[in-house]
Amino acid sequence: MPFISIRWWLPLAFALIAVGTAAGVGLVLDQRAQDAFEARTHQLAVGDAVDAGNQIRQYGGSPTTINAVAARQNLALFVVDPHGNPLSSTTSSGVSLSAVPGVAAAVRAVEQLRRYVRGTPNGGTVVGLRMPTMDGVLIAFRPRSTAEAEAAVVRHEVIPSALIAGLAGALVGALVATLVTRRVRRISETAEAISQGNFHKSLAPRFPDEIGTLGTAVDEMRTQLDASFRALAFERDRLRTILERLHDGVVAVDLDNRVEFANPTAQQFAADFQFQPGDEIVEPWPDIDLREVISEVRASEAPVERRYRHGGRTFDLVGLAAVHRQDTVILVLTDVSERERRERAEREFVQNAAHELRTPTAAIISSIESINNGGRQDAEVLDRFLGHIDREAARLARLSAAMLTLARAQSNTEPITLGPVSVNATLQEVIDGLDLNDLRLRVSCADDLWVAADPDLAYHLVHNLLSNAAKHGGSSIRVEGRTNGKGAVITVRDDGPGVPADQQDRIFDRFYRADGRRDSSGFGLGLAIVREVATALGGEVRVSSGGSGTSVEVVLQTWLERQ
């Protein structure tokens, strides 16, 4: 149906209503006016007839007198006897007696002592009066001409009045339509702005009628929608921020396998490929089919999990359907390489610990069996086996102490009480208990350098640093204690063969020996203990090694900073 503006149909409606009303009122007034004019005509005719009768009685009933009186009163006057025969002229004022209707009825009425007044079919008036002086009946007749002229005036004014009323109605309708249209247009413009996402176009109703109420409701809806969309936008932005900061890759795919969203982590995982929103999903890895995973999720509506390896890294892929949007599939990519490495390291830890514990234990058991099998009688053999038991027991004790220290630092099962610990005093205590043989040792540390630490943990940290350098370094070790503005820095440098760059990340792993360079007196726990203790004390460890020599740097919080 074509659109018709209210500016057009409302004025037309007003005009039609006005014309119809004016026409109806005109017709009613015309009828009433006509009735009133006829009644007035009858009254005037009766009055004029009575005056004419009086004049005739006064001046005589000659035809000349009767015609003169008829001319003055604008009547046709006739005098007839009781039988209806004319006693005067049969023509008066241009009207013939035979043309006057109801003469006989008028004579009968007068004979019965009544006044006769009747209207004729053509709108005239017939009046009958007794004329005692002439022993007859006066018949007065007035045609319709006077009433017709007066009624024509009314009918002539009805049509212009209706037209004027219609024009006035159209103008009023146009004015009302303009006002209504402007108000409705403001509401329509606000609604259209809302549909386009613009909630800033305010709508203030100016008149408290139905349209004003509608405007108020639309404005309240605008305000509520604005608040709702702001909340949704905030939640969307927050969700996007969370997804973009996730260490897991997240990719959303629509029903046509086109990317709806991909966070930066997913882009990093895809390497040379890019998950661009609006593009079809790409297959960045040759050993997994993303489209197949998406199809399985849509078919089963249950999560689908895959694990694959690519480029030396291990990934877990989970595909699941989005809540309330079954046409969208979410792919979550998790890099589990580090977790897998830790799990492997833990398995190696158990295996290596069992192996390391088995060696001294087997040596001790073997020595005891040798003693029991006759070694007691030979003092030299007994001393040799007892010495062997002593060395292996000491080795076992050191291994147990190192593992307990590592477990204590790592588990945090017991709260660590921090206090002031002198770095210089701890260094001297450790150096005094070490067998450095022919190693050159240089120590540079301020006497007033204090760290916030547990004394036993600090001792083990420094002890393992120096022991590691003594076992795997070269001919000299340099120890330095200082502050760098961020905390206390303890640095141990040796001039040994160094650690290859591809193995520097693993030297802190438990039981790890770089290229077999560690001798049988070590367990591969030294630097692992250093890192775990430093972490437990709120510090950090850094290692650097070039073509020769290795530098291990431990940063701890100073006691003054703790205070």
XYZ file of C-alpha atoms in Angstrom:
563
model
C 0.000 0.000 0.000
C 1.486 3.393 -0.995
C 2.532 5.817 1.748
C 0.164 8.780 2.197
C 1.385 11.577 4.424
C -0.805 12.775 7.248
C -0.229 16.290 5.905
C -2.493 15.414 2.981
C -5.201 13.133 4.259
C -5.855 14.953 7.527
C -6.667 18.369 5.850
C -8.839 16.526 3.312
C -10.654 14.793 6.139
C -11.169 18.117 7.917
C -12.454 19.707 4.680
C -14.891 16.857 4.038
C -16.145 17.016 7.608
C -16.574 20.792 7.369
C -18.347 20.646 3.980
C -20.602 17.833 5.101
C -21.445 19.601 8.321
C -22.087 22.907 6.550
C -24.219 21.214 3.892
C -26.233 19.324 6.472
C -26.760 22.408 8.554
C -27.696 24.374 5.394
C -30.298 21.819 4.383
C -31.821 21.775 7.853
C -31.823 25.555 7.988
C -33.324 25.738 4.491
C -36.181 23.442 5.457
C -36.772 25.261 8.691
C -36.527 28.598 6.974
C -38.957 27.482 4.341
C -41.425 26.322 6.997
C -40.955 29.558 8.873
C -41.338 31.618 5.720
C -44.560 29.765 4.823
C -45.933 30.292 8.325
C -44.991 33.942 8.142
C -46.535 34.199 4.701
C -49.804 32.788 6.059
C -49.753 35.265 8.941
C -49.079 38.210 6.647
C -51.706 37.040 4.211
C -54.343 36.800 6.986
C -53.409 40.223 8.308
C -53.449 41.817 4.895
C -56.780 40.097 4.111
C -58.352 41.453 7.323
C -57.077 44.969 6.504
C -58.378 44.613 2.965
C -61.827 43.545 4.273
C -61.970 46.515 6.616
C -61.052 48.905 3.810
C -63.642 47.376 1.503
C -66.324 47.702 4.198
C -65.185 51.279 4.772
C -64.977 52.424 1.168
C -67.558 50.176 -0.429
C -67.404 47.016 -2.453
C -67.175 48.386 -5.940
C -64.789 46.625 -8.315
C -62.653 49.721 -8.477
C -62.321 49.857 -4.696
C -61.613 46.154 -4.465
C -58.876 46.363 -7.141
C -57.315 49.397 -5.504
C -57.255 47.688 -2.105
C -55.833 44.511 -3.719
C -53.031 46.501 -5.300
C -52.156 48.197 -1.986
C -52.167 44.913 -0.020
C -50.423 42.887 -2.756
C -53.342 40.446 -2.827
C -55.797 39.048 -5.304
C -59.269 39.906 -3.829
C -62.563 38.369 -4.815
C -66.082 38.588 -3.283
C -68.387 35.602 -3.853
C -71.855 34.712 -2.610
C -72.598 31.692 -0.401
C -72.800 29.590 -3.515
C -69.386 30.639 -4.814
C -70.669 32.940 -7.494
C -68.566 36.084 -7.958
C -69.994 39.354 -6.662
C -66.945 41.266 -7.844
C -64.583 41.079 -10.773
C -63.296 37.609 -11.583
C -59.797 38.906 -12.118
C -57.700 40.667 -9.498
C -54.019 41.557 -9.510
C -53.611 39.470 -12.636
C -55.079 36.340 -11.000
C -58.284 34.715 -12.202
C -60.832 33.527 -9.662
C -60.909 30.161 -11.345
C -57.137 29.809 -10.741
C -57.556 30.164 -7.002
C -57.750 26.693 -5.385
C -60.070 25.926 -2.460
C -62.691 28.663 -3.052
C -65.584 26.328 -2.327
C -63.913 25.056 0.874
C -63.336 28.650 1.953
C -67.043 29.526 1.410
C -68.202 26.501 3.454
C -65.828 27.349 6.283
C -67.000 30.937 6.410
C -70.651 29.849 6.380
C -69.835 27.753 9.455
C -68.564 30.961 11.127
C -64.928 30.003 10.812
C -61.915 31.716 9.300
C -60.393 29.878 6.401
C -56.583 29.932 5.920
C -54.934 27.362 3.719
C -51.746 27.019 1.747
C -51.869 26.004 -1.878
C -49.746 23.237 -3.453
C -47.635 25.796 -5.253
C -46.893 27.702 -2.052
C -49.587 30.362 -2.172
C -52.077 31.298 0.596
C -55.899 31.396 0.426
C -57.833 33.320 3.091
C -61.647 33.372 3.447
C -63.430 36.109 5.476
C -67.126 37.004 5.963
C -68.274 40.247 4.357
C -71.587 41.118 6.082
C -72.023 44.379 4.177
C -71.989 42.552 0.890
C -73.680 39.380 2.183
C -70.797 37.409 0.761
C -67.361 35.913 1.375
C -64.078 37.712 0.763
C -61.516 35.442 -0.902
C -57.903 36.763 -0.564
C -55.134 34.980 -2.478
C -51.373 35.644 -2.261
C -49.037 33.684 -4.556
C -45.768 32.177 -3.335
C -43.525 34.789 -4.865
C -42.659 36.588 -1.647
C -41.814 33.436 0.351
C -39.957 31.972 -2.605
C -37.693 35.004 -2.884
C -36.892 34.979 0.811
C -36.169 31.213 0.799
C -33.999 31.577 -2.319
C -31.803 33.993 -0.426
C -31.138 31.326 2.223
C -30.462 28.601 -0.344
C -28.145 30.913 -2.232
C -26.043 31.443 0.893
C -25.817 27.735 1.847
C -23.363 26.695 -0.900
C -20.848 29.543 -0.353
C -21.095 28.971 3.381
C -20.335 25.272 2.888
C -17.385 26.093 0.647
C -16.050 28.609 3.135
C -16.501 26.080 5.940
C -14.688 23.437 3.858
C -11.797 25.790 3.166
C -11.598 26.779 6.812
C -11.693 23.097 7.782
C -8.918 22.327 5.309
C -6.772 25.144 6.682
C -7.383 24.045 10.257
C -6.691 20.428 9.244
C -3.473 21.476 7.523
C -2.367 23.365 10.633
C -3.238 20.454 12.921
C -1.626 17.994 10.508
C 1.551 20.100 10.382
C 1.767 20.235 14.157
C 1.030 16.524 14.517
C 3.387 15.658 11.670
C 6.233 17.640 13.201
C 5.756 15.903 16.544
C 5.416 12.468 14.964
C 8.427 13.157 12.723
C 10.564 13.952 15.799
C 9.522 10.632 17.306
C 10.158 8.872 13.971
C 13.610 10.460 13.614
C 14.518 9.412 17.151
C 13.293 5.855 16.509
C 15.274 5.719 13.263
C 18.386 6.965 15.077
C 17.864 4.235 17.698
C 17.562 1.605 14.942
C 20.926 2.805 13.568
C 22.573 2.565 16.989
C 22.550 6.301 17.798
C 21.214 6.704 21.333
C 22.309 10.332 21.820
C 19.358 11.997 20.047
C 17.207 13.152 22.953
C 13.430 13.474 22.610
C 11.748 15.924 25.010
C 7.922 15.899 24.693
C 6.460 19.437 24.735
C 2.797 18.681 25.352
C 1.384 16.027 27.703
C -1.104 14.398 25.325
C -1.120 10.921 23.763
C 1.660 11.846 21.329
C 3.637 13.349 24.202
C 3.164 10.117 26.162
C 4.384 8.163 23.138
C 7.414 10.461 22.878
C 8.169 9.984 26.580
C 7.963 6.194 26.173
C 10.291 6.300 23.143
C 12.763 8.513 25.013
C 12.722 6.179 28.030
C 13.281 3.247 25.671
C 16.224 5.158 24.137
C 17.736 5.727 27.580
C 17.298 2.109 28.620
C 18.656 0.806 25.327
C 21.613 3.152 25.630
C 22.360 1.818 29.115
C 21.897 -1.782 27.950
C 24.130 -1.355 24.921
C 26.754 0.407 27.031
C 26.719 -2.526 29.432
C 26.904 -4.991 26.535
C 29.731 -3.009 24.948
C 31.588 -2.981 28.262
C 31.155 -6.723 28.677
C 32.138 -7.284 25.041
C 35.261 -5.139 25.405
C 36.147 -6.808 28.670
C 35.679 -10.247 27.136
C 37.728 -9.201 24.099
C 40.468 -7.864 26.387
C 40.489 -11.106 28.363
C 40.588 -13.188 25.205
C 43.346 -11.059 23.704
C 45.474 -11.437 26.833
C 45.011 -15.177 27.114
C 48.042 -17.369 26.645
C 45.698 -19.748 24.834
C 44.777 -19.153 21.212
C 41.034 -18.611 20.632
C 39.387 -18.705 17.187
C 35.611 -18.369 16.571
C 34.240 -19.801 13.299
C 30.723 -19.241 11.887
C 28.451 -21.612 9.984
C 30.271 -20.924 6.695
C 33.652 -21.730 8.288
C 34.598 -18.065 8.246
C 36.616 -16.529 11.065
C 34.559 -14.335 13.400
C 37.307 -13.658 15.938
C 40.934 -14.631 16.532
C 43.081 -13.378 19.420
C 46.778 -12.443 19.031
C 47.950 -15.714 20.597
C 46.174 -17.693 17.874
C 47.846 -15.476 15.282
C 51.232 -16.240 16.847
C 50.530 -19.970 16.835
C 49.542 -19.811 13.167
C 53.012 -18.457 12.275
C 52.991 -17.558 8.567
C 49.207 -17.842 8.291
C 46.687 -15.321 9.603
C 43.185 -15.846 10.966
C 41.566 -12.775 9.425
C 37.919 -12.076 10.437
C 35.631 -12.646 7.465
C 38.040 -15.024 5.699
C 37.585 -18.764 5.493
C 39.435 -20.772 8.121
C 42.985 -21.612 7.048
C 44.886 -24.826 7.749
C 48.191 -23.598 9.208
C 49.420 -27.013 10.362
C 49.862 -29.997 8.039
C 49.260 -32.637 10.702
C 45.788 -31.509 11.805
C 42.568 -30.702 9.944
C 40.683 -27.832 11.614
C 37.690 -28.232 9.319
C 37.349 -31.850 10.406
C 37.350 -30.813 14.065
C 34.709 -28.145 13.338
C 32.523 -30.679 11.533
C 32.796 -33.134 14.444
C 31.759 -30.430 16.917
C 28.698 -29.528 14.848
C 27.775 -33.172 14.358
C 28.142 -34.269 17.988
C 27.535 -30.911 19.766
C 30.182 -32.132 22.229
C 33.753 -30.919 22.794
C 36.391 -32.452 20.527
C 39.998 -32.690 21.769
C 43.188 -33.204 19.790
C 46.915 -33.098 20.613
C 49.568 -32.588 18.000
C 53.207 -31.575 17.706
C 54.583 -29.050 15.303
C 57.920 -27.293 15.109
C 59.215 -28.859 18.311
C 56.155 -27.661 20.253
C 53.136 -29.526 21.594
C 49.613 -28.121 21.322
C 46.251 -29.140 22.717
C 43.285 -28.264 20.505
C 39.737 -28.197 21.914
C 36.725 -27.472 19.708
C 33.375 -26.706 21.289
C 30.056 -25.130 20.304
C 29.317 -21.620 21.529
C 26.576 -21.337 24.154
C 23.244 -20.130 22.653
C 24.868 -20.032 19.183
C 25.091 -23.514 17.771
C 26.275 -22.175 14.421
C 29.502 -20.836 15.976
C 32.399 -23.137 16.887
C 35.145 -22.051 19.283
C 38.652 -23.459 18.777
C 40.993 -23.187 21.792
C 44.718 -23.780 21.186
C 46.954 -24.344 24.207
C 50.726 -24.579 24.058
C 51.513 -27.397 26.490
C 55.186 -27.656 25.563
C 56.380 -26.258 28.901
C 53.966 -28.390 30.901
C 55.022 -31.469 28.988
C 58.656 -30.572 29.594
C 58.000 -30.187 33.322
C 56.186 -33.489 33.432
C 59.101 -35.099 31.645
C 61.540 -33.435 34.057
C 59.541 -34.726 37.037
C 59.650 -38.244 35.624
C 63.368 -37.859 35.058
C 63.717 -36.518 38.589
C 62.183 -39.647 40.076
C 64.221 -41.894 37.826
C 67.482 -40.038 38.443
C 66.839 -39.749 42.175
C 66.256 -43.488 42.347
C 69.413 -44.061 40.324
C 71.519 -41.647 42.393
C 70.270 -43.097 45.658
C 70.836 -46.652 44.451
C 74.530 -46.083 43.729
C 75.737 -45.035 47.232
C 73.264 -47.405 48.867
C 74.535 -50.355 46.804
C 78.146 -49.375 47.571
C 77.441 -49.244 51.315
C 75.599 -52.586 51.243
C 78.407 -54.183 49.221
C 81.054 -52.899 51.671
C 79.117 -54.182 54.670
C 78.731 -57.603 53.035
C 82.470 -57.699 52.331
C 83.209 -56.873 55.947
C 80.828 -59.544 57.165
C 82.376 -62.084 54.793
C 85.811 -61.929 56.363
C 86.946 -58.385 55.972
C 87.024 -57.872 59.742
C 90.101 -60.083 60.222
C 92.173 -57.908 57.882
C 92.634 -54.448 59.422
C 93.763 -52.938 56.127
C 90.752 -54.315 54.257
C 88.443 -53.272 57.096
C 89.789 -49.701 57.057
C 89.412 -49.562 53.298
C 85.758 -50.734 53.372
C 84.924 -48.482 56.334
C 86.395 -45.533 54.442
C 84.359 -46.492 51.438
C 81.210 -46.698 53.605
C 82.080 -43.304 55.136
C 82.444 -41.651 51.713
C 79.275 -43.151 50.307
C 77.335 -42.336 53.484
C 78.538 -38.731 53.258
C 77.544 -38.688 49.599
C 74.134 -40.091 50.512
C 73.736 -37.513 53.286
C 74.617 -34.673 50.903
C 72.136 -35.976 48.338
C 69.386 -36.282 50.952
C 70.113 -32.804 52.342
C 70.074 -31.298 48.856
C 66.779 -32.964 47.994
C 65.216 -31.901 51.333
C 66.427 -28.350 50.840
C 65.007 -28.313 47.338
C 61.656 -29.718 48.515
C 61.468 -27.211 51.360
C 62.136 -24.268 49.059
C 59.719 -25.487 46.432
C 56.752 -26.713 48.440
C 56.341 -23.752 50.812
C 54.709 -26.155 53.270
C 56.436 -24.301 56.097
C 56.350 -20.498 56.202
C 59.783 -18.974 55.641
C 60.769 -16.518 58.334
C 62.811 -13.723 56.827
C 65.418 -11.886 58.814
C 68.600 -9.900 58.260
C 71.387 -12.111 56.876
C 74.875 -10.793 56.244
C 76.038 -11.693 52.737
C 79.724 -11.292 53.679
C 79.418 -13.530 56.761
C 77.532 -16.195 54.800
C 80.220 -16.180 52.082
C 82.980 -16.628 54.645
C 81.112 -19.477 56.369
C 80.646 -21.312 53.097
C 84.239 -20.711 51.938
C 85.610 -22.024 55.215
C 83.733 -25.321 54.736
C 84.707 -25.869 51.103
C 87.666 -27.811 49.768
C 88.842 -25.495 47.006
C 92.155 -27.368 46.405
C 94.261 -25.236 44.056
C 91.455 -22.899 42.909
C 92.131 -19.171 43.112
C 89.256 -17.447 44.903
C 88.695 -13.707 44.957
C 85.898 -12.247 47.083
C 84.600 -8.665 46.914
C 81.678 -7.888 49.206
C 80.721 -4.968 51.443
C 80.443 -5.671 55.165
C 77.124 -3.782 55.391
C 75.336 -5.799 52.692
C 72.378 -7.511 54.376
C 69.606 -9.455 52.665
C 66.134 -10.502 53.846
C 66.404 -14.295 53.973
C 66.359 -17.439 56.077
C 69.946 -18.190 57.283
C 69.861 -21.902 56.335
C 68.387 -21.250 52.905
C 70.893 -18.445 52.283
C 73.721 -20.795 53.277
C 72.556 -23.528 50.886
C 72.117 -20.980 48.089
C 75.669 -19.637 48.406
C 77.108 -23.100 49.078
C 75.620 -24.536 45.896
C 76.753 -21.533 43.862
C 80.362 -21.926 44.969
C 80.305 -25.736 44.844
C 78.997 -25.685 41.276
C 81.710 -23.215 40.230
C 84.386 -25.225 42.013
C 83.371 -28.489 40.331
C 82.744 -27.241 36.806
C 84.784 -24.056 36.566
C 88.367 -23.634 35.618
C 91.258 -22.482 37.801
C 89.762 -19.386 39.401
C 86.515 -18.161 40.898
C 85.477 -14.584 41.521
C 82.694 -13.793 44.003
C 81.098 -10.320 44.239
C 78.382 -8.932 46.516
C 76.889 -5.511 45.746
C 73.669 -3.519 45.371
C 72.273 -2.305 42.058
C 69.358 -0.176 43.213
C 66.916 -3.079 42.837
C 68.384 -5.330 45.518
C 71.468 -7.251 46.598
C 73.364 -8.974 43.776
C 75.572 -12.001 44.436
C 77.669 -12.924 41.383
C 79.878 -15.997 40.992
C 82.143 -16.131 37.887
C 84.436 -18.947 36.823
C 86.837 -19.356 33.909
C 85.744 -22.857 32.981
C 84.643 -24.173 29.559
C 81.240 -22.462 29.787
C 77.790 -23.734 28.898
C 76.546 -23.946 25.286
C 73.760 -21.481 24.470
C 71.273 -24.238 23.618
C 71.743 -25.787 27.084
C 71.672 -22.672 29.268
C 67.892 -22.942 29.814
C 68.278 -26.472 31.166
C 71.146 -26.122 33.613
C 68.612 -25.290 36.340
C 66.772 -28.575 35.781
C 67.198 -31.172 38.495
C 69.771 -33.906 37.828
C 70.780 -32.276 34.564
C 74.440 -32.538 33.466
C 75.490 -30.457 30.493
C 77.249 -32.712 27.933
C 78.380 -35.046 30.691
C 80.808 -32.454 32.062
C 79.806 -32.997 35.633
C 81.801 -35.543 37.570
C 80.416 -38.416 39.558
C 80.618 -36.501 42.834
C 77.711 -34.263 41.842
C 74.036 -34.959 41.524
C 72.884 -32.210 39.145
C 70.926 -30.529 41.939
C 73.141 -27.545 42.735
C 71.759 -24.907 40.417
C 68.246 -26.341 40.754
C 68.488 -25.671 44.491
C 69.869 -22.184 43.824
C 66.899 -21.272 41.615
C 64.266 -22.738 43.931
C 65.747 -21.051 47.021
C 66.021 -17.713 45.245
C 62.398 -17.999 44.127
C 61.276 -18.893 47.647
C 63.084 -15.791 48.978
C 61.447 -13.549 46.365
C 64.559 -13.251 44.181
C 65.698 -14.356 40.753
C 68.687 -16.073 39.105
C 70.345 -15.236 35.777
C 73.099 -17.089 33.967
C 75.373 -15.958 31.155
C 78.107 -17.908 29.426
C 80.195 -17.185 26.349
C 82.917 -19.195 24.700
C 84.553 -19.769 28.092
C 83.556 -19.083 31.654
C 80.148 -18.931 33.283
C 78.569 -16.183 35.388
C 75.665 -16.914 37.717
C 73.913 -13.880 39.233
C 71.426 -14.018 42.115
C 69.316 -10.964 43.024
C 67.747 -10.872 46.507
C 65.844 -8.229 48.436
C 67.965 -6.193 50.839
C 66.967 -6.003 54.474
C 66.624 -2.212 54.284
C 64.180 -2.561 51.392
C 62.284 -5.133 53.436
C 61.977 -2.655 56.269
